[in-house]
Amino acid sequence: MEHKNKKIWMDGSLIDYDQAKVHILTHSLHYGLGVFEGIRCYKTSQGTSIFRLEEHLDRFFHSAAIVYLSSPFSKEALREAIKETIRENQLEAGYIRPIMFIGDGAMGIYAKGNPVRVAIAVWPWGSYLGEEGLEKGVRIRISSYIRQSAGISLHLAKLTGNYIISQLAKREAVQDGYDEALLLDQEGFVAEGPGENIFMVRDGVLYTPPTDNILEGITRDSIIKIAERENIQVVVRRFTRDELYIADEAFFCGTAAEVTPIREVDGHIIDSGRRGEVTHRLQQIYFDVVHGRNPAFSSWLTYV
Ligand code: PPE
C-alpha cells in the first residue's frame, strides 16, 4: 500500500495508518461476519466528488441491519467521516472502503456483547481489471464455483464472508490464464463476477440478471438509468451461458471495475473481440457522469 504515511478513520477518529490495527482475537477475523462498502471518488472541475455516496451509505446500513449489526455511528456521522478522510489524505481520486466488524472480547460464535467497530480507509486505485481491459475488454471463464444463492446466503448484504467464493473464483480464473471469472447461480443461470455485475447486448437490447441471487450493484443501477435515458432498451431477466457466448457485446460493471468490456468467454470471442459499440457508448457516458461532465446525473455527485 503506497499510502502508508496517510490517515485512517477508526471508531470515531483519524489515526495514523500504522496505528490502525486490530487485536488477533477480533471476532470478525475468526468468524467472517462484517459488512463493507466500496465507493469511488473522482476528480472533477469542481473538486473531488464522491459517486453515489448516499446509495452506498444506505447499502452499508442495510447490510448491517440484515446481519443484526447495530452501527455505533449514524449515517450522518459516517458521511462526514468519509469526506473528512478524503480531505485529510488529500485524495483527489480513488477508492473509499468503509468496514463495520465485530471487535474482540468474547470468543465463540455468540459474542453478542463484543463492540461493533467501524473504519474507513481511502487510497488511490486505478482500473480494476487493467487499463487495457477498459479499452480492449477482458477474457473471462465460467467459474467452477457457484454464486451462493438465495437460501444459503444473504446476497443483498455486502458481507465480508460472501467474498470467500469470489476470491476462489478469481484465483481459479487467473491460474487458468483468464483476467476474471463469471459465476453461475445454483440453477445454472449467469449470476455475476467475483466483484462485478454483468450485462450483455443482443440486437441492441441490454440484458442483465435480476437481483434474486446477486449483489444489487449501484453501478448496475447507474447503467440501467443511463441506458434508459439514452433510449437503449433494458431487460432484466435471467440468461444462460450459451446466450452469453453468442451475445453481440458484454461488459462487467462495478464501483472498482467501472465499465469493463468482456471480449471472450470460455474461448468464445464476443462480437469481434473488441469493445462493442453500445458498451463503448455507455462507458463514455459513465465516465462523463462520474467526472461531473453530465448535468443530467449531477445529483449522483457529492463534493467533498
Ligand atoms: N457484485 C459483487 C459480488 C461485488 O463485489 C460488486 C462490487 C458488485 C457486484 C458491483 O457493485 P457496485 O460496486 O455497487 O456497483 N465489488 C466491490 C469490491 C471489489 C474488490 O475487489 O474489493 C467494488 O467494486 O468496489
mmCIF file of C-alpha atoms and ligand atoms in Angstrom:
data_model
loop_
_atom_site.group_PDB
_atom_site.id
_atom_site.type_symbol
_atom_site.label_atom_id
_atom_site.label_comp_id
_atom_site.label_asym_id
_atom_site.label_seq_id
_atom_site.Cartn_x
_atom_site.Cartn_y
_atom_site.Cartn_z
ATOM 1 C CA MET A 1 0.000 0.000 0.000
ATOM 2 C CA GLU A 2 1.649 3.183 -1.210
ATOM 3 C CA HIS A 3 -0.470 5.251 1.132
ATOM 4 C CA LYS A 4 1.375 4.429 4.332
ATOM 5 C CA ASN A 5 2.008 7.944 5.533
ATOM 6 C CA LYS A 6 -1.694 8.702 5.476
ATOM 7 C CA LYS A 7 -4.607 8.531 7.904
ATOM 8 C CA ILE A 8 -7.356 6.033 8.539
ATOM 9 C CA TRP A 9 -10.611 6.817 10.302
ATOM 10 C CA MET A 10 -11.253 4.280 13.039
ATOM 11 C CA ASP A 11 -14.025 4.202 15.640
ATOM 12 C CA GLY A 12 -14.571 7.943 15.510
ATOM 13 C CA SER A 13 -11.179 9.490 14.880
ATOM 14 C CA LEU A 14 -8.491 9.832 12.259
ATOM 15 C CA ILE A 15 -5.362 7.960 13.215
ATOM 16 C CA ASP A 16 -2.042 7.191 11.534
ATOM 17 C CA TYR A 17 -2.007 4.384 9.005
ATOM 18 C CA ASP A 18 0.439 2.394 11.165
ATOM 19 C CA GLN A 19 -1.781 2.716 14.235
ATOM 20 C CA ALA A 20 -4.896 1.397 12.522
ATOM 21 C CA LYS A 21 -4.585 -2.114 13.922
ATOM 22 C CA VAL A 22 -6.895 -4.715 15.450
ATOM 23 C CA HIS A 23 -6.383 -7.458 18.018
ATOM 24 C CA ILE A 24 -5.780 -11.018 16.791
ATOM 25 C CA LEU A 25 -8.949 -12.108 18.609
ATOM 26 C CA THR A 26 -11.054 -9.698 16.568
ATOM 27 C CA HIS A 27 -14.278 -11.679 16.243
ATOM 28 C CA SER A 28 -14.861 -10.946 12.535
ATOM 29 C CA LEU A 29 -11.410 -12.269 11.638
ATOM 30 C CA HIS A 30 -12.346 -15.680 13.055
ATOM 31 C CA TYR A 31 -15.972 -15.978 12.023
ATOM 32 C CA GLY A 32 -16.259 -13.780 8.943
ATOM 33 C CA LEU A 33 -19.126 -11.504 9.912
ATOM 34 C CA GLY A 34 -18.515 -7.965 8.767
ATOM 35 C CA VAL A 35 -20.040 -5.596 6.231
ATOM 36 C CA PHE A 36 -18.265 -3.247 3.892
ATOM 37 C CA GLU A 37 -18.645 -0.829 1.014
ATOM 38 C CA GLY A 38 -16.583 0.101 -1.989
ATOM 39 C CA ILE A 39 -17.041 3.663 -3.187
ATOM 40 C CA ARG A 40 -15.106 5.746 -5.681
ATOM 41 C CA CYS A 41 -14.334 9.424 -5.753
ATOM 42 C CA TYR A 42 -13.275 11.243 -8.887
ATOM 43 C CA LYS A 43 -11.558 14.473 -9.758
ATOM 44 C CA THR A 44 -13.973 16.919 -11.358
ATOM 45 C CA SER A 45 -13.691 20.554 -12.423
ATOM 46 C CA GLN A 46 -15.371 21.468 -9.119
ATOM 47 C CA GLY A 47 -13.027 19.397 -6.985
ATOM 48 C CA THR A 48 -13.226 15.841 -5.709
ATOM 49 C CA SER A 49 -16.651 14.245 -5.915
ATOM 50 C CA ILE A 50 -17.908 11.000 -4.355
ATOM 51 C CA PHE A 51 -20.070 8.928 -6.677
ATOM 52 C CA ARG A 52 -23.494 7.923 -5.305
ATOM 53 C CA LEU A 53 -22.421 8.289 -1.686
ATOM 54 C CA GLU A 54 -25.993 8.184 -0.360
ATOM 55 C CA GLU A 55 -26.764 4.896 -2.091
ATOM 56 C CA HIS A 56 -23.544 3.360 -0.766
ATOM 57 C CA LEU A 57 -24.288 4.589 2.757
ATOM 58 C CA ASP A 58 -27.812 3.195 2.516
ATOM 59 C CA ARG A 59 -26.494 -0.183 1.391
ATOM 60 C CA PHE A 60 -23.908 -0.157 4.200
ATOM 61 C CA PHE A 61 -26.664 0.332 6.766
ATOM 62 C CA HIS A 62 -28.948 -2.189 5.075
ATOM 63 C CA SER A 63 -26.127 -4.760 5.046
ATOM 64 C CA ALA A 64 -25.538 -4.153 8.750
ATOM 65 C CA ALA A 65 -29.245 -4.411 9.564
ATOM 66 C CA ILE A 66 -29.575 -7.695 7.656
ATOM 67 C CA VAL A 67 -26.939 -9.298 9.897
ATOM 68 C CA TYR A 68 -28.093 -7.602 13.134
ATOM 69 C CA LEU A 69 -25.080 -5.300 13.402
ATOM 70 C CA SER A 70 -26.004 -2.085 15.090
ATOM 71 C CA SER A 71 -23.786 0.761 13.947
ATOM 72 C CA PRO A 72 -22.327 2.845 16.750
ATOM 73 C CA PHE A 73 -22.252 5.766 14.288
ATOM 74 C CA SER A 74 -25.129 7.429 12.471
ATOM 75 C CA LYS A 75 -25.303 7.717 8.707
ATOM 76 C CA GLU A 76 -24.681 11.455 9.044
ATOM 77 C CA ALA A 77 -21.548 10.840 11.116
ATOM 78 C CA LEU A 78 -20.165 8.363 8.584
ATOM 79 C CA ARG A 79 -20.995 10.673 5.667
ATOM 80 C CA GLU A 80 -18.903 13.372 7.324
ATOM 81 C CA ALA A 81 -16.176 10.894 8.296
ATOM 82 C CA ILE A 82 -15.793 9.775 4.673
ATOM 83 C CA LYS A 83 -15.444 13.360 3.470
ATOM 84 C CA GLU A 84 -13.029 14.171 6.260
ATOM 85 C CA THR A 85 -10.853 11.139 5.487
ATOM 86 C CA ILE A 86 -10.648 12.125 1.817
ATOM 87 C CA ARG A 87 -9.741 15.705 2.705
ATOM 88 C CA GLU A 88 -7.208 14.702 5.338
ATOM 89 C CA ASN A 89 -5.468 12.361 2.876
ATOM 90 C CA GLN A 90 -5.652 14.940 0.082
ATOM 91 C CA LEU A 91 -7.073 12.229 -2.130
ATOM 92 C CA GLU A 92 -8.173 13.704 -5.465
ATOM 93 C CA ALA A 93 -9.483 10.452 -6.898
ATOM 94 C CA GLY A 94 -9.575 6.917 -5.614
ATOM 95 C CA TYR A 95 -11.364 4.314 -3.579
ATOM 96 C CA ILE A 96 -13.156 4.502 -0.245
ATOM 97 C CA ARG A 97 -13.545 1.408 1.932
ATOM 98 C CA PRO A 98 -15.811 1.638 4.978
ATOM 99 C CA ILE A 99 -15.970 -1.564 7.026
ATOM 100 C CA MET A 100 -18.079 -2.480 10.065
ATOM 101 C CA PHE A 101 -16.996 -5.508 12.068
ATOM 102 C CA ILE A 102 -17.194 -7.212 15.471
ATOM 103 C CA GLY A 103 -14.240 -6.471 17.694
ATOM 104 C CA ASP A 104 -12.507 -8.620 20.275
ATOM 105 C CA GLY A 105 -13.935 -9.610 23.637
ATOM 106 C CA ALA A 106 -15.672 -12.943 23.961
ATOM 107 C CA MET A 107 -14.867 -15.817 21.607
ATOM 108 C CA GLY A 108 -17.382 -18.375 20.372
ATOM 109 C CA ILE A 109 -19.927 -17.572 17.705
ATOM 110 C CA TYR A 110 -22.394 -15.983 20.097
ATOM 111 C CA ALA A 111 -20.463 -12.929 21.212
ATOM 112 C CA LYS A 112 -23.356 -10.559 21.500
ATOM 113 C CA GLY A 113 -21.571 -8.114 23.768
ATOM 114 C CA ASN A 114 -18.461 -7.529 21.665
ATOM 115 C CA PRO A 115 -18.017 -3.992 20.364
ATOM 116 C CA VAL A 116 -19.146 -3.175 16.822
ATOM 117 C CA ARG A 117 -16.343 -1.229 15.189
ATOM 118 C CA VAL A 118 -16.191 0.930 12.080
ATOM 119 C CA ALA A 119 -13.222 2.015 9.994
ATOM 120 C CA ILE A 120 -12.795 3.986 6.767
ATOM 121 C CA ALA A 121 -9.714 3.725 4.578
ATOM 122 C CA VAL A 122 -9.091 5.550 1.298
ATOM 123 C CA TRP A 123 -6.450 5.035 -1.346
ATOM 124 C CA PRO A 124 -5.733 5.869 -4.980
ATOM 125 C CA TRP A 125 -6.914 2.970 -7.142
ATOM 126 C CA GLY A 126 -6.569 2.746 -10.908
ATOM 127 C CA SER A 127 -8.577 0.493 -13.178
ATOM 128 C CA TYR A 128 -9.636 -2.773 -11.515
ATOM 129 C CA LEU A 129 -9.077 -5.081 -14.465
ATOM 130 C CA GLY A 130 -6.265 -3.073 -16.080
ATOM 131 C CA GLU A 131 -6.177 -0.052 -18.371
ATOM 132 C CA GLU A 132 -6.025 -2.401 -21.328
ATOM 133 C CA GLY A 133 -9.089 -4.236 -20.034
ATOM 134 C CA LEU A 134 -11.075 -0.982 -20.033
ATOM 135 C CA GLU A 135 -10.154 -0.364 -23.630
ATOM 136 C CA LYS A 136 -9.897 -3.761 -25.248
ATOM 137 C CA GLY A 137 -12.003 -5.901 -22.965
ATOM 138 C CA VAL A 138 -11.177 -8.804 -20.673
ATOM 139 C CA ARG A 139 -11.102 -12.573 -21.168
ATOM 140 C CA ILE A 140 -13.226 -14.482 -18.693
ATOM 141 C CA ARG A 141 -14.165 -18.050 -17.830
ATOM 142 C CA ILE A 142 -17.210 -19.522 -16.197
ATOM 143 C CA SER A 143 -16.149 -20.481 -12.706
ATOM 144 C CA SER A 144 -16.377 -23.975 -11.288
ATOM 145 C CA TYR A 145 -17.654 -22.199 -8.158
ATOM 146 C CA ILE A 146 -21.338 -21.348 -7.836
ATOM 147 C CA ARG A 147 -22.542 -17.961 -6.629
ATOM 148 C CA GLN A 148 -24.047 -18.587 -3.188
ATOM 149 C CA SER A 149 -27.705 -18.230 -3.985
ATOM 150 C CA ALA A 150 -30.760 -17.180 -2.025
ATOM 151 C CA GLY A 151 -31.332 -19.763 0.662
ATOM 152 C CA ILE A 152 -27.685 -20.186 1.553
ATOM 153 C CA SER A 153 -26.533 -16.587 1.593
ATOM 154 C CA LEU A 154 -27.770 -13.087 2.151
ATOM 155 C CA HIS A 155 -26.830 -11.789 -1.247
ATOM 156 C CA LEU A 156 -28.137 -8.231 -0.848
ATOM 157 C CA ALA A 157 -25.816 -7.609 2.090
ATOM 158 C CA LYS A 158 -22.242 -6.773 1.212
ATOM 159 C CA LEU A 159 -20.797 -9.204 3.752
ATOM 160 C CA THR A 160 -17.101 -9.939 4.151
ATOM 161 C CA GLY A 161 -17.863 -13.670 4.354
ATOM 162 C CA ASN A 162 -19.613 -13.616 0.966
ATOM 163 C CA TYR A 163 -16.252 -12.915 -0.637
ATOM 164 C CA ILE A 164 -14.678 -16.310 0.012
ATOM 165 C CA ILE A 165 -16.222 -17.772 -3.155
ATOM 166 C CA SER A 166 -15.336 -14.578 -5.043
ATOM 167 C CA GLN A 167 -11.682 -14.944 -4.090
ATOM 168 C CA LEU A 168 -11.547 -18.608 -5.079
ATOM 169 C CA ALA A 169 -13.267 -17.938 -8.395
ATOM 170 C CA LYS A 170 -10.840 -15.126 -9.172
ATOM 171 C CA ARG A 171 -7.801 -17.258 -8.291
ATOM 172 C CA GLU A 172 -9.043 -20.120 -10.404
ATOM 173 C CA ALA A 173 -9.609 -17.833 -13.400
ATOM 174 C CA VAL A 174 -6.193 -16.176 -13.145
ATOM 175 C CA GLN A 175 -4.462 -19.534 -12.648
ATOM 176 C CA ASP A 176 -6.056 -20.652 -15.900
ATOM 177 C CA GLY A 177 -4.800 -17.580 -17.745
ATOM 178 C CA TYR A 178 -8.028 -15.547 -17.731
ATOM 179 C CA ASP A 179 -8.491 -11.998 -16.467
ATOM 180 C CA GLU A 180 -11.642 -12.629 -14.488
ATOM 181 C CA ALA A 181 -14.269 -15.213 -13.544
ATOM 182 C CA LEU A 182 -18.022 -15.333 -14.086
ATOM 183 C CA LEU A 183 -20.182 -17.221 -11.617
ATOM 184 C CA LEU A 184 -23.431 -19.004 -12.411
ATOM 185 C CA ASP A 185 -26.182 -19.354 -9.849
ATOM 186 C CA GLN A 186 -27.339 -22.659 -8.405
ATOM 187 C CA GLU A 187 -29.765 -23.204 -11.274
ATOM 188 C CA GLY A 188 -27.124 -22.564 -13.921
ATOM 189 C CA PHE A 189 -28.066 -19.034 -14.929
ATOM 190 C CA VAL A 190 -25.462 -16.296 -15.249
ATOM 191 C CA ALA A 191 -25.124 -14.514 -11.906
ATOM 192 C CA GLU A 192 -22.199 -12.101 -11.597
ATOM 193 C CA GLY A 193 -18.432 -11.714 -11.449
ATOM 194 C CA PRO A 194 -16.457 -12.052 -8.200
ATOM 195 C CA GLY A 195 -16.729 -8.278 -7.755
ATOM 196 C CA GLU A 196 -18.859 -7.110 -10.680
ATOM 197 C CA ASN A 197 -22.349 -7.281 -12.150
ATOM 198 C CA ILE A 198 -22.756 -8.276 -15.779
ATOM 199 C CA PHE A 199 -24.658 -7.006 -18.820
ATOM 200 C CA MET A 200 -24.921 -8.378 -22.332
ATOM 201 C CA VAL A 201 -26.191 -6.799 -25.548
ATOM 202 C CA ARG A 202 -28.203 -8.697 -28.163
ATOM 203 C CA ASP A 203 -29.765 -6.916 -31.146
ATOM 204 C CA GLY A 204 -29.308 -3.563 -29.451
ATOM 205 C CA VAL A 205 -31.117 -4.603 -26.260
ATOM 206 C CA LEU A 206 -29.310 -4.598 -22.917
ATOM 207 C CA TYR A 207 -29.857 -7.597 -20.620
ATOM 208 C CA THR A 208 -28.827 -8.040 -17.003
ATOM 209 C CA PRO A 209 -29.807 -10.717 -14.466
ATOM 210 C CA PRO A 210 -32.357 -9.863 -11.746
ATOM 211 C CA THR A 211 -31.111 -9.355 -8.197
ATOM 212 C CA ASP A 212 -32.518 -12.619 -6.876
ATOM 213 C CA ASN A 213 -29.058 -14.129 -6.370
ATOM 214 C CA ILE A 214 -26.590 -11.273 -6.817
ATOM 215 C CA LEU A 215 -25.436 -8.082 -5.187
ATOM 216 C CA GLU A 216 -27.728 -5.173 -6.021
ATOM 217 C CA GLY A 217 -24.932 -3.190 -7.636
ATOM 218 C CA ILE A 218 -25.066 0.576 -7.590
ATOM 219 C CA THR A 219 -23.132 0.754 -10.863
ATOM 220 C CA ARG A 220 -25.647 -1.713 -12.358
ATOM 221 C CA ASP A 221 -28.406 0.682 -11.328
ATOM 222 C CA SER A 222 -26.482 3.626 -12.815
ATOM 223 C CA ILE A 223 -26.049 1.794 -16.132
ATOM 224 C CA ILE A 224 -29.757 0.930 -16.264
ATOM 225 C CA LYS A 225 -30.705 4.571 -15.665
ATOM 226 C CA ILE A 226 -28.152 5.896 -18.149
ATOM 227 C CA ALA A 227 -29.275 3.380 -20.792
ATOM 228 C CA GLU A 228 -32.941 4.288 -20.305
ATOM 229 C CA ARG A 229 -32.096 7.940 -20.808
ATOM 230 C CA GLU A 230 -30.219 7.014 -23.992
ATOM 231 C CA ASN A 231 -33.291 5.134 -25.220
ATOM 232 C CA ILE A 232 -31.490 1.815 -25.059
ATOM 233 C CA GLN A 233 -33.970 -0.882 -24.079
ATOM 234 C CA VAL A 234 -33.044 -2.640 -20.826
ATOM 235 C CA VAL A 235 -34.443 -6.052 -19.978
ATOM 236 C CA VAL A 236 -33.843 -7.507 -16.529
ATOM 237 C CA ARG A 237 -34.081 -11.258 -16.908
ATOM 238 C CA ARG A 238 -32.075 -14.407 -16.388
ATOM 239 C CA PHE A 239 -29.854 -15.630 -19.214
ATOM 240 C CA THR A 240 -27.693 -18.659 -19.756
ATOM 241 C CA ARG A 241 -24.030 -19.117 -20.560
ATOM 242 C CA ASP A 242 -24.781 -20.098 -24.153
ATOM 243 C CA GLU A 243 -26.737 -16.903 -24.668
ATOM 244 C CA LEU A 244 -23.700 -15.023 -23.467
ATOM 245 C CA TYR A 245 -21.427 -16.990 -25.830
ATOM 246 C CA ILE A 246 -23.397 -15.652 -28.797
ATOM 247 C CA ALA A 247 -24.050 -12.147 -27.440
ATOM 248 C CA ASP A 248 -23.167 -9.146 -29.576
ATOM 249 C CA GLU A 249 -21.460 -7.475 -26.631
ATOM 250 C CA ALA A 250 -20.947 -7.983 -22.920
ATOM 251 C CA PHE A 251 -19.471 -5.992 -20.079
ATOM 252 C CA PHE A 252 -18.847 -6.051 -16.346
ATOM 253 C CA CYS A 253 -19.700 -3.126 -14.121
ATOM 254 C CA GLY A 254 -18.953 -2.235 -10.545
ATOM 255 C CA THR A 255 -17.510 0.538 -8.449
ATOM 256 C CA ALA A 256 -13.987 -0.833 -8.793
ATOM 257 C CA ALA A 257 -14.418 -2.307 -12.308
ATOM 258 C CA GLU A 258 -16.390 0.721 -13.612
ATOM 259 C CA VAL A 259 -17.486 -0.380 -17.106
ATOM 260 C CA THR A 260 -15.160 -3.117 -18.372
ATOM 261 C CA PRO A 261 -15.892 -4.759 -21.738
ATOM 262 C CA ILE A 262 -15.773 -8.562 -21.996
ATOM 263 C CA ARG A 263 -14.176 -9.781 -25.213
ATOM 264 C CA GLU A 264 -14.019 -13.521 -24.615
ATOM 265 C CA VAL A 265 -15.971 -16.054 -22.548
ATOM 266 C CA ASP A 266 -14.618 -19.631 -22.272
ATOM 267 C CA GLY A 267 -12.763 -19.204 -25.555
ATOM 268 C CA HIS A 268 -15.805 -17.811 -27.375
ATOM 269 C CA ILE A 269 -14.993 -14.452 -28.931
ATOM 270 C CA ILE A 270 -17.723 -11.918 -28.200
ATOM 271 C CA ASP A 271 -18.612 -9.883 -31.255
ATOM 272 C CA SER A 272 -15.274 -9.178 -32.916
ATOM 273 C CA GLY A 273 -13.205 -9.483 -29.759
ATOM 274 C CA ARG A 274 -13.170 -5.743 -29.171
ATOM 275 C CA ARG A 275 -15.084 -3.258 -27.059
ATOM 276 C CA GLY A 276 -18.586 -3.182 -28.551
ATOM 277 C CA GLU A 277 -20.375 -0.062 -29.746
ATOM 278 C CA VAL A 278 -23.106 0.026 -27.079
ATOM 279 C CA THR A 279 -20.564 -0.841 -24.380
ATOM 280 C CA HIS A 280 -18.289 1.964 -25.541
ATOM 281 C CA ARG A 281 -21.128 4.462 -25.548
ATOM 282 C CA LEU A 282 -22.270 3.510 -22.037
ATOM 283 C CA GLN A 283 -18.675 3.501 -20.809
ATOM 284 C CA GLN A 284 -18.090 7.016 -22.161
ATOM 285 C CA ILE A 285 -21.275 8.334 -20.594
ATOM 286 C CA TYR A 286 -20.472 6.608 -17.299
ATOM 287 C CA PHE A 287 -17.044 8.274 -17.186
ATOM 288 C CA ASP A 288 -18.605 11.628 -18.064
ATOM 289 C CA VAL A 289 -21.156 11.196 -15.280
ATOM 290 C CA VAL A 290 -18.660 10.246 -12.557
ATOM 291 C CA HIS A 291 -16.329 13.069 -13.596
ATOM 292 C CA GLY A 292 -19.139 15.626 -13.348
ATOM 293 C CA ARG A 293 -19.369 16.246 -17.095
ATOM 294 C CA ASN A 294 -23.014 15.210 -17.464
ATOM 295 C CA PRO A 295 -25.505 17.584 -15.816
ATOM 296 C CA ALA A 296 -28.377 15.098 -16.179
ATOM 297 C CA PHE A 297 -26.890 12.986 -13.385
ATOM 298 C CA SER A 298 -25.304 15.674 -11.228
ATOM 299 C CA SER A 299 -27.478 14.648 -8.273
ATOM 300 C CA TRP A 300 -25.333 11.489 -8.014
ATOM 301 C CA LEU A 301 -22.268 13.517 -7.027
ATOM 302 C CA THR A 302 -21.286 14.615 -3.532
ATOM 303 C CA TYR A 303 -18.488 17.141 -3.389
ATOM 304 C CA VAL A 304 -16.043 16.849 -0.511
HETATM 305 N N1 PPE B 1 -21.175 -7.904 -7.343
HETATM 306 C C1 PPE B 1 -20.213 -8.139 -6.428
HETATM 307 C C2 PPE B 1 -20.050 -9.507 -5.907
HETATM 308 C C3 PPE B 1 -19.409 -7.088 -5.993
HETATM 309 O O1 PPE B 1 -18.473 -7.326 -5.069
HETATM 310 C C4 PPE B 1 -19.577 -5.786 -6.523
HETATM 311 C C5 PPE B 1 -18.706 -4.660 -6.081
HETATM 312 C C6 PPE B 1 -20.591 -5.589 -7.475
HETATM 313 C C7 PPE B 1 -21.383 -6.658 -7.856
HETATM 314 C C8 PPE B 1 -20.913 -4.233 -8.024
HETATM 315 O O2 PPE B 1 -21.497 -3.419 -7.031
HETATM 316 P P1 PPE B 1 -21.366 -1.828 -7.056
HETATM 317 O O3 PPE B 1 -19.960 -1.506 -6.680
HETATM 318 O O4 PPE B 1 -22.357 -1.374 -6.078
HETATM 319 O O5 PPE B 1 -21.681 -1.388 -8.450
HETATM 320 N N2 PPE B 1 -17.385 -5.024 -5.708
HETATM 321 C C9 PPE B 1 -16.584 -4.115 -4.913
HETATM 322 C C10 PPE B 1 -15.348 -4.791 -4.346
HETATM 323 C C11 PPE B 1 -14.245 -5.136 -5.275
HETATM 324 C C12 PPE B 1 -12.985 -5.603 -4.542
HETATM 325 O O6 PPE B 1 -12.175 -6.358 -5.131
HETATM 326 O O7 PPE B 1 -12.757 -5.189 -3.399
HETATM 327 C C13 PPE B 1 -16.288 -2.837 -5.668
HETATM 328 O O8 PPE B 1 -16.396 -2.788 -6.884
HETATM 329 O O9 PPE B 1 -15.981 -1.859 -5.000
#
